[in-house]
Amino acid sequence: MSLNIFEGNLEKYTDPKKYDEQYSHYQQDLKLILEYAAHMNEPIIDLACGTGRLTIPMAKLGFEMYGVDIHNGMLNHAKKKAETENLYIQFLQQDCTKLSLPIKSPFIFMTGNSFQHFLTNESQDDLFTSVKEHLQPKGTFIFDTRNPILHELAVVDETEEKFINKYNQLVIEKHHEEYDHHTQVLHCTTTSEIIKNEKLIDSKKDSISLRYTFPLELERLLNSHDFELVEIFGSWNKTKFDRDSTSMVVHCCLRD
């Protein structure tokens, strides 16, 4: 898969600092990742690591970390944060479907629903092929993806949010989400307007497309790449997975 295919779906990440401010507080996934990483003394690979939200705290705890992402701006922000903490982390700009790392790891993870960026069957296959090549025998791969709740995807969703930003300006965000049942891709568009003294001073528009994968489809995908499904949780808190779960947190291991 070429870089250009991913580049067309990266508008949400044009401002790494803003993205980091929005999501840096989220820690639910870190707790479970640390549970699986316990007692590991070999390098761990964080795929689609973004601004190092998990990579950096794990390195602070003493884990040897490799952080991989396709977005140069996100990685540069992660590197600056790591330097501030005097941490040595191998941050590498690579396409996750074509990994070329100097190690094989017992543990690879990918959080933040990044799996939904792999929009086609081919890209999902390439991802698992690449992960398999960088896992040790019986190695663990953990990732999350949103659960396709049919009654939510069946309707076009339009919402509006209003809030005051740190510059005391009114921000109006209009969201439009529409699901394509043929491709299983949700197309999301956000239009933002900034108002000051009742005048529009700035506006912008960005979009993102997200692939939804169904549970049995996911099991077939894992089996076809020699992965054994160990568990699917309904959240990072290990809740039971059911039809109303917002997430599928997938724990799988490479077969012998």
Short mmCIF file of C-alpha atoms in Angstrom, two decimals, residues 7-217:
data_model
loop_
_atom_site.label_atom_id
_atom_site.label_comp_id
_atom_site.label_asym_id
_atom_site.label_seq_id
_atom_site.Cartn_x
_atom_site.Cartn_y
_atom_site.Cartn_z
CA GLU A 7 -2.20 10.54 3.05
CA GLY A 8 -5.68 11.05 1.67
CA ASN A 9 -7.10 10.07 5.05
CA LEU A 10 -4.87 11.99 7.47
CA GLU A 11 -6.52 15.42 7.62
CA LYS A 12 -7.47 14.92 11.28
CA TYR A 13 -3.79 14.88 12.21
CA THR A 14 -2.58 18.11 10.60
CA ASP A 15 -2.20 19.76 14.02
CA PRO A 16 -0.36 17.22 16.23
CA LYS A 17 -0.24 19.55 19.24
CA LYS A 18 -4.01 20.07 19.17
CA TYR A 19 -4.58 16.35 18.67
CA ASP A 20 -2.33 15.62 21.65
CA GLU A 21 -4.23 18.07 23.84
CA GLN A 22 -7.53 16.40 22.91
CA TYR A 23 -6.50 12.81 23.60
CA SER A 24 -3.52 12.84 25.97
CA HIS A 25 -5.80 12.36 28.99
CA TYR A 26 -7.14 9.03 27.70
CA GLN A 27 -5.50 6.21 29.66
CA GLN A 28 -7.92 3.27 29.63
CA ASP A 29 -5.95 1.37 26.99
CA LEU A 30 -2.62 1.96 28.72
CA LYS A 31 -3.70 0.03 31.81
CA LEU A 32 -4.50 -3.12 29.84
CA ILE A 33 -1.43 -2.81 27.59
CA LEU A 34 0.76 -2.62 30.69
CA GLU A 35 -0.92 -5.71 32.07
CA TYR A 36 0.11 -7.69 28.99
CA ALA A 37 3.56 -6.10 28.90
CA ALA A 38 4.36 -7.06 32.49
CA HIS A 39 7.54 -9.12 32.87
CA MET A 40 8.63 -8.45 29.27
CA ASN A 41 12.25 -7.39 28.95
CA GLU A 42 12.46 -7.28 25.16
CA PRO A 43 11.53 -4.43 22.80
CA ILE A 44 7.82 -3.69 22.36
CA ILE A 45 6.34 -2.20 19.19
CA ASP A 46 3.63 0.48 19.27
CA LEU A 47 2.04 0.72 15.80
CA ALA A 48 0.34 3.94 14.68
CA CYS A 49 1.84 5.47 17.81
CA GLY A 50 0.89 9.05 16.91
CA THR A 51 2.26 11.55 19.41
CA GLY A 52 3.53 8.81 21.72
CA ARG A 53 0.51 8.79 24.02
CA LEU A 54 1.32 5.22 25.12
CA THR A 55 4.91 4.88 23.89
CA ILE A 56 6.26 7.59 26.17
CA PRO A 57 4.70 6.50 29.51
CA MET A 58 5.78 2.92 28.80
CA ALA A 59 9.34 4.05 28.14
CA LYS A 60 9.25 6.01 31.41
CA LEU A 61 8.43 2.72 33.15
CA GLY A 62 11.55 1.13 31.68
CA PHE A 63 10.24 -0.68 28.60
CA GLU A 64 12.33 -0.57 25.43
CA MET A 65 9.93 0.93 22.91
CA TYR A 66 9.65 1.21 19.14
CA GLY A 67 7.03 3.71 17.98
CA VAL A 68 5.91 3.53 14.35
CA ASP A 69 3.65 5.95 12.51
CA ILE A 70 3.15 7.10 8.93
CA HIS A 71 2.59 10.76 9.87
CA ASN A 72 5.81 12.74 10.12
CA GLY A 73 4.24 15.63 12.06
CA MET A 74 2.83 13.35 14.74
CA LEU A 75 6.17 11.58 15.09
CA ASN A 76 8.11 14.84 15.36
CA HIS A 77 5.82 15.94 18.18
CA ALA A 78 6.35 12.58 19.90
CA LYS A 79 10.13 12.93 19.56
CA LYS A 80 10.08 16.40 21.14
CA LYS A 81 8.05 15.10 24.08
CA ALA A 82 10.44 12.18 24.55
CA GLU A 83 13.46 14.50 24.44
CA THR A 84 11.87 16.68 27.13
CA GLU A 85 11.62 13.58 29.33
CA ASN A 86 15.20 12.50 28.43
CA LEU A 87 13.84 9.24 27.02
CA TYR A 88 15.40 7.19 24.26
CA ILE A 89 12.70 5.77 22.01
CA GLN A 90 13.05 4.46 18.49
CA PHE A 91 10.44 6.53 16.61
CA LEU A 92 10.23 5.49 12.96
CA GLN A 93 8.14 6.81 10.08
CA GLN A 94 6.89 3.72 8.27
CA ASP A 95 3.82 2.33 6.55
CA CYS A 96 2.43 -0.34 8.89
CA THR A 97 1.64 -2.56 5.91
CA LYS A 98 5.33 -2.53 4.95
CA LEU A 99 7.19 -2.61 8.24
CA SER A 100 10.94 -2.89 8.08
CA LEU A 101 12.20 -2.97 11.66
CA PRO A 102 15.50 -4.44 12.90
CA ILE A 103 13.77 -6.54 15.56
CA LYS A 104 11.15 -9.18 16.22
CA SER A 105 9.08 -8.51 19.30
CA PRO A 106 7.04 -10.68 21.69
CA PHE A 107 4.41 -7.93 21.85
CA ILE A 108 2.95 -5.54 19.27
CA PHE A 109 -0.03 -3.31 19.92
CA MET A 110 -2.08 -0.73 18.01
CA THR A 111 -4.66 1.42 19.82
CA GLY A 112 -6.84 4.46 19.13
CA ASN A 113 -8.97 2.49 16.64
CA SER A 114 -6.12 2.86 14.14
CA PHE A 115 -7.15 -0.47 12.63
CA GLN A 116 -10.03 1.39 10.99
CA HIS A 117 -7.59 3.26 8.76
CA PHE A 118 -7.01 0.07 6.79
CA LEU A 119 -9.97 0.60 4.49
CA THR A 120 -9.67 -2.34 2.12
CA ASN A 121 -9.32 -6.11 2.44
CA GLU A 122 -5.91 -5.85 0.79
CA SER A 123 -4.62 -3.30 3.29
CA GLN A 124 -5.87 -5.38 6.23
CA ASP A 125 -4.13 -8.44 4.78
CA ASP A 126 -0.92 -6.46 4.31
CA LEU A 127 -1.08 -5.21 7.89
CA PHE A 128 -1.31 -8.72 9.35
CA THR A 129 1.42 -9.99 7.03
CA SER A 130 3.67 -7.18 8.22
CA VAL A 131 2.85 -7.70 11.91
CA LYS A 132 3.45 -11.45 11.56
CA GLU A 133 6.92 -10.81 10.14
CA HIS A 134 7.85 -8.78 13.22
CA LEU A 135 6.40 -11.01 15.94
CA GLN A 136 8.30 -13.71 17.73
CA PRO A 137 6.77 -17.23 17.77
CA LYS A 138 3.58 -17.18 19.88
CA GLY A 139 3.91 -13.38 20.03
CA THR A 140 0.96 -11.24 21.10
CA PHE A 141 -0.84 -8.64 18.98
CA ILE A 142 -3.48 -6.43 20.59
CA PHE A 143 -5.56 -3.82 18.77
CA ASP A 144 -8.95 -2.16 18.97
CA THR A 145 -11.63 -1.23 16.47
CA ARG A 146 -15.14 0.17 16.83
CA ASN A 147 -17.96 -2.32 16.96
CA PRO A 148 -20.30 -1.93 13.94
CA ILE A 149 -23.61 -1.21 15.68
CA LEU A 150 -26.06 -1.52 12.80
CA HIS A 151 -28.86 0.77 13.96
CA GLU A 152 -26.33 3.59 14.42
CA LEU A 153 -24.65 3.09 11.05
CA ALA A 154 -27.95 2.79 9.18
CA VAL A 155 -28.78 6.50 9.46
CA VAL A 156 -26.94 9.63 8.40
CA ASP A 157 -25.77 11.33 11.59
CA GLU A 158 -25.58 15.12 11.76
CA THR A 159 -24.66 16.91 14.98
CA GLU A 160 -23.50 20.35 16.05
CA GLU A 161 -21.29 21.37 18.95
CA LYS A 162 -20.63 24.82 20.36
CA PHE A 163 -17.91 25.72 22.83
CA ILE A 164 -15.60 28.56 23.87
CA ASN A 165 -11.92 27.97 23.08
CA LYS A 166 -8.93 29.10 25.11
CA TYR A 167 -8.87 32.40 23.20
CA ASN A 168 -12.42 33.18 24.37
CA GLN A 169 -13.79 32.61 20.87
CA LEU A 170 -16.98 30.77 19.98
CA VAL A 171 -16.31 27.56 18.04
CA ILE A 172 -19.11 25.86 16.12
CA GLU A 173 -18.40 22.35 14.85
CA LYS A 174 -20.81 20.61 12.49
CA HIS A 175 -20.34 16.86 12.03
CA HIS A 176 -21.70 14.77 9.19
CA GLU A 177 -21.29 10.96 9.21
CA GLU A 178 -22.55 8.64 6.47
CA TYR A 179 -21.93 4.91 6.20
CA ASP A 180 -21.39 3.10 2.91
CA HIS A 181 -22.80 -0.41 3.37
CA HIS A 182 -20.96 -1.76 0.33
CA THR A 183 -17.45 -0.75 1.41
CA GLN A 184 -18.22 -0.86 5.16
CA VAL A 185 -16.63 2.58 5.44
CA LEU A 186 -17.99 5.47 7.50
CA HIS A 187 -17.24 8.86 5.93
CA CYS A 188 -16.99 11.63 8.52
CA THR A 189 -16.75 15.35 7.78
CA THR A 190 -16.33 18.17 10.29
CA THR A 191 -16.82 21.84 9.47
CA SER A 192 -15.46 24.26 12.08
CA GLU A 193 -16.27 27.96 12.36
CA ILE A 194 -14.62 30.40 14.76
CA ILE A 195 -16.67 33.43 15.79
CA LYS A 196 -15.40 36.55 17.56
CA ASN A 197 -17.57 39.57 18.29
CA GLU A 198 -20.31 37.91 16.22
CA LYS A 199 -18.05 37.81 13.15
CA LEU A 200 -16.69 34.76 11.38
CA ILE A 201 -12.91 34.96 11.60
CA ASP A 202 -11.95 31.47 10.46
CA SER A 203 -13.45 28.29 9.06
CA LYS A 204 -12.06 24.94 8.02
CA LYS A 205 -13.21 21.52 6.93
CA ASP A 206 -11.64 18.12 7.45
CA SER A 207 -12.68 14.54 6.91
CA ILE A 208 -11.79 10.99 7.83
CA SER A 209 -12.93 7.59 6.58
CA LEU A 210 -13.16 4.59 8.91
CA ARG A 211 -13.58 0.94 7.99
CA TYR A 212 -15.88 -1.23 10.12
CA THR A 213 -15.09 -4.93 10.45
CA PHE A 214 -17.60 -7.46 11.78
CA PRO A 215 -16.65 -10.07 14.42
CA LEU A 216 -16.79 -13.19 12.23
CA GLU A 217 -15.06 -11.33 9.44
#
